[in-house]
CSV table of C-alpha atoms and ligand atoms in Angstrom, one decimal:
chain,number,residue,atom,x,y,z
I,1,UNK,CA,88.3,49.8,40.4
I,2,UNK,CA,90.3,52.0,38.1
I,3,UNK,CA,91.0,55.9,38.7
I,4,UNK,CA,91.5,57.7,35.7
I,5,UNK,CA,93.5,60.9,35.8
I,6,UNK,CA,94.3,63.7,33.0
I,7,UNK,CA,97.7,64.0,32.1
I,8,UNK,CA,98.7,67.3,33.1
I,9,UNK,CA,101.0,67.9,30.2
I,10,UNK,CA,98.3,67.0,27.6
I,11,UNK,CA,95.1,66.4,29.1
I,12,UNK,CA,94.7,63.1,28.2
I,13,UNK,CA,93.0,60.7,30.6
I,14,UNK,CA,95.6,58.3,32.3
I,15,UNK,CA,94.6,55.2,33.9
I,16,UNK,CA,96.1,55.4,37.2
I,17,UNK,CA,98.1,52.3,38.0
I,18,UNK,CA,101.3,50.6,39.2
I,19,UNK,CA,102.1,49.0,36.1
I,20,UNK,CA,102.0,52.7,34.0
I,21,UNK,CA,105.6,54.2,35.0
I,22,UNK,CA,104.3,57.9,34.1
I,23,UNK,CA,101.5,58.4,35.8
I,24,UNK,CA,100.1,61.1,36.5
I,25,UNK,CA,101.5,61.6,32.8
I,26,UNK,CA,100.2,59.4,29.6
I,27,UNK,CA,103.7,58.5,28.6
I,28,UNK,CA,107.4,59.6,29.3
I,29,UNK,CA,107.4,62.7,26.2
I,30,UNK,CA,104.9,64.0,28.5
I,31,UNK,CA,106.6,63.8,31.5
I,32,UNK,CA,109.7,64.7,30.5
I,33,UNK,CA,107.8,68.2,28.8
I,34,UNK,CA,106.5,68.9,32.2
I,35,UNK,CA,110.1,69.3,33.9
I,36,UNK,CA,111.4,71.2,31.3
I,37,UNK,CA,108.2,73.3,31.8
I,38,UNK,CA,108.9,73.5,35.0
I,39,UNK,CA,112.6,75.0,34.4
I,40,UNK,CA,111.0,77.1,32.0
I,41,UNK,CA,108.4,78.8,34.0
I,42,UNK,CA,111.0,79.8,36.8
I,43,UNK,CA,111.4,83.2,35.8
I,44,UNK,CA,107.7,83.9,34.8
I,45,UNK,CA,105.1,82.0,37.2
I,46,UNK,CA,102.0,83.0,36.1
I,47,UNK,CA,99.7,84.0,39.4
I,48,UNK,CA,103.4,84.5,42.0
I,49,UNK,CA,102.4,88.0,42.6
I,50,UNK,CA,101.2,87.7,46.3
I,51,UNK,CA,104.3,85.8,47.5
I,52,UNK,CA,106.9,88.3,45.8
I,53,UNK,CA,104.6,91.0,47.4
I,54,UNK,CA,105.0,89.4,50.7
I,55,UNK,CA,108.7,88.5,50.6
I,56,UNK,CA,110.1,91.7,48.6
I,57,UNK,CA,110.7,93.7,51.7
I,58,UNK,CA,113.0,90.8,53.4
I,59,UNK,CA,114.3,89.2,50.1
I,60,UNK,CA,115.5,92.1,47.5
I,61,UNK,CA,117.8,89.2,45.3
I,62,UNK,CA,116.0,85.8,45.1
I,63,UNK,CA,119.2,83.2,45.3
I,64,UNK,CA,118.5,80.1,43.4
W,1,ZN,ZN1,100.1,63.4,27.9
């Protein structure tokens, strides 16, 4: 039994499986573009509205 999963960088279906080193990613270009997405996105997290809403009053300066 195989479980196929999309690669969330490219959406490409990924056989999940020990032997593939990436998964849930098709390949490492894909994985690496993920974390730098990641480091990207930091500043400007799409949908983070509610939890700066419900933190701003007790956390003026976010420290990172
Ligand atoms: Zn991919």
């Amino acid at each position: 039994m195989t479980t196929t999963v999309q690669c969330p960088t490219c959406g490409a279906p990924v056989e999940w499986k020990t032997e593939n080193t990436y998964r849930p990613f098709c390949s490492e270009r894909c994985k690496l573009i993920d974390l730098g997405a990641w480091a990207a996105e930091e500043h400007a997290i799409p949908g983070n509205d509610l939890e700066d809403e419900m933190f701003s009053g007790d956390l003026p300066t976010r420290p990172h």
